[in-house]
Every structure is written in structure tokens, then in C-alpha cells.
């Protein structure tokens, strides 16, 4: 019995002849735009874009003659995979977005430091010099109460180095109310126990007095650890021992302030700072550099010279040391102008409302359902829990959240009550135009 021939799959748009017209890879790579990009981004990055564009042409998504244009249009801005994001969440120190954005001064310092520098060289003598000496000097100028300073690669590393060098296999006394989890499943008790030190828990979750610490002190005590619970608050029937009360107990006091303030911040009166806690009697203060300080990721250790020297000479210090880019950015942050984090923290709410009204009106004139609304921003990054920063936002339909997140530039807002809010406290004023452009591009794709 005769059978009907099997159906032939339809050829993609353009047919077989169209696919034959797709330019070869070597021809495409000779395009001046792609040749220039290969010199800037690397041949592998450009070739991947070319291959992807050829694949789209074979599938009939684009004409064969548009392959070079598609490849050029798909090239990333840099050879790295990280994409810039406009932070419109209202969270000033958003951990998933890299916490503190660096100041222009810090970025310029990193660019200079990216080449050969005198990071460990005294140019006047030609001899080896102390690594990062100018960054350490900047910290000591900013915190006169500190006799010495040391820098490691993050705040957790600062605690690990202190526990290893100052306690070893001895006891660290810590309040049960300060046994905190610092994020992503990492917990202070487990972090410290991993160093070989033994934790001596005192007090209760809500109440720990100086007498609780005093009763635990013995020959095996390495130091008392005072941890600021920076990502939560305990209220009600509570009691905690302050640094001044602990300083008179006869053993070193290591105090972790967490958020990285070097001095008092009037807008955040409950947030501890290095200067105040050192003056109160802490022997060593640890902090993060990429939170309220507004600098690069690093861990700061400030305090008595003898203790800091022990830390800096410990073998683990080499494994935890920071690179020249971090040192440059840190120094420029400490010495330089007010950081983007500080600017956002101190932004006036009336000015934020004015920006929101102007931006919403601009978008409405282009047919976008936009409104200026009041909103609540936050410090974030494990700092100032419970502190609400009055702010203003542009309110858009909820679908804009995903479109903006996936656009270029990427804009990260937040969704509340079925609307996408672009909170302007975390957006630098000079980026309002970029936000508007991103919203209009998202509107065009609806």
C-alpha cells in the first residue's frame, strides 16, 4: 500500500538559502566594530556574541544580514560578568547589590592603584615599607582613640583573626543575647568555634549583667566579646552590659560594632561607633568597611597597639590581608568627600519628594501610569535595625519590576501592595534621567 511521504519540517524564515547567506565567523570578526571590541573585551567574549547571533539567524529570528549588528549590540560593557544596577529599593546598603557604592574619589584611587604602586615600597630609600601605611594612617587620623589599626578582607575575618590571635584555645566570654547570625546562615558562635577558641556563654537572651561576665572570668579567659546586634532589636524586659562596665573587669574587651561608623552619626544615635567604644574602654574594635563607612569590603581592627601588633604579626593575617585596590579605596573613603551612602542617609525628604514628583510627571507625559508617593527607606546591610528613613518613590504598575530588573541599565525596585516602587533615597540625584530612560524603555516593551 502506498504511503504518503512524511512531512518535511518547515525551514526557518529565510529558508536554506537564507542560512547559507549567514556570514562566516572569521568574516564577522573582521568587522571593525567587533575587531575593536575584541581588543577591549577579549576575542573569546566577542566570538561568543558572534556565535549567538549566528544561531539566532539560523533559527530565523533575525535576517542573515543583521548578524554583525546583533553581535555588536549584544556585547557587554566589560569583560566581566557583573552588570551595573541602579538601586531603587530604598535599602541604602543592599547586600545583594554589593552594599556601599564607592565614591568617585575611591574609584579614582582604585584606578591609580590598578597599576604598579608603592604599596610595600619606600620610594625615597628603595627599601621595603609597611603595607598599606597611608590607609592605616588615615584610619588613625579619623579615630584618634585608636593607638593602631589593621585591615583584613571583611568584618567576619576581623573577628576570626582576633579570636585566633588573642584567645587561641582559651575561652571567649559572650552574652547569649549577642550570639547572632550575621547573614546567609553564618553565625558568630560557629565562626568563633572554628578558630579553636571555646565560647563561654553568660546571661540570658534578654538580660545579661556585668556580674554575669565577672563570674565567668578565670585563668582560661582569652577576652570578653561585646557584639552589637546590628540586624535585630530586643525590646521589653532587657539588660545588657555596656563597654564601660566590661572594661573594668580585668580582661581584654573586643567589641564588634558591625556597621563601620568611625564616629557618632546623629541620625543614628543607637548605632555604635569605633571612637565612642574605644573611649569607653574597649581594647579592640572590629567593624566592616562596606557598610555605613561607605567604603570597600574589608574588616577594620582598631585599638591598643600591643593587641593590634599581635594580630598583624599572626600567620593568619597574611591569609586575610587585603589587596592594593581595597587599601586605595579605603583610604580615599576615609580621607575623601562624603560618600554616596552618607549622601543618601542625609538626603532631605522634601527634596526626595520633589524629585519623585518631577520624575512621575515626566513619565506620565509619555503615557506611563506613574505617581509620586511617600515611602519608607532603610539603612540595610545589618545596620540600624528598626530605623525608618522617610523617603519618596515613583509608583508604577507591578509588571515594571521585572522589566526594569532585566533592562539596560538594570533598575532594582521593590513591590508593595501590587505596585512597583522606585525609592529615590537610594538613587543618586544625577541618575534620575537614567531611571526615567529605563522606565520608558520598559514601557515600550509592554
mmCIF file of C-alpha atoms in Angstrom, residues 6 29 169 194 244 252 268 331 351 382 407 429:
data_model
loop_
_atom_site.group_PDB
_atom_site.id
_atom_site.type_symbol
_atom_site.label_atom_id
_atom_site.label_comp_id
_atom_site.label_asym_id
_atom_site.label_seq_id
_atom_site.Cartn_x
_atom_site.Cartn_y
_atom_site.Cartn_z
ATOM 1 C CA UNK A 6 6.486 12.143 5.683
ATOM 2 C CA UNK A 29 35.238 39.032 13.485
ATOM 3 C CA UNK A 169 42.228 27.504 72.648
ATOM 4 C CA UNK A 194 36.010 27.266 64.071
ATOM 5 C CA UNK A 244 32.438 50.832 80.050
ATOM 6 C CA UNK A 252 40.646 42.465 77.258
ATOM 7 C CA UNK A 268 21.509 57.006 64.049
ATOM 8 C CA UNK A 331 41.985 55.477 52.246
ATOM 9 C CA UNK A 351 13.999 67.178 48.085
ATOM 10 C CA UNK A 382 22.788 44.734 59.028
ATOM 11 C CA UNK A 407 16.611 46.015 31.235
ATOM 12 C CA UNK A 429 20.125 62.543 42.018
#
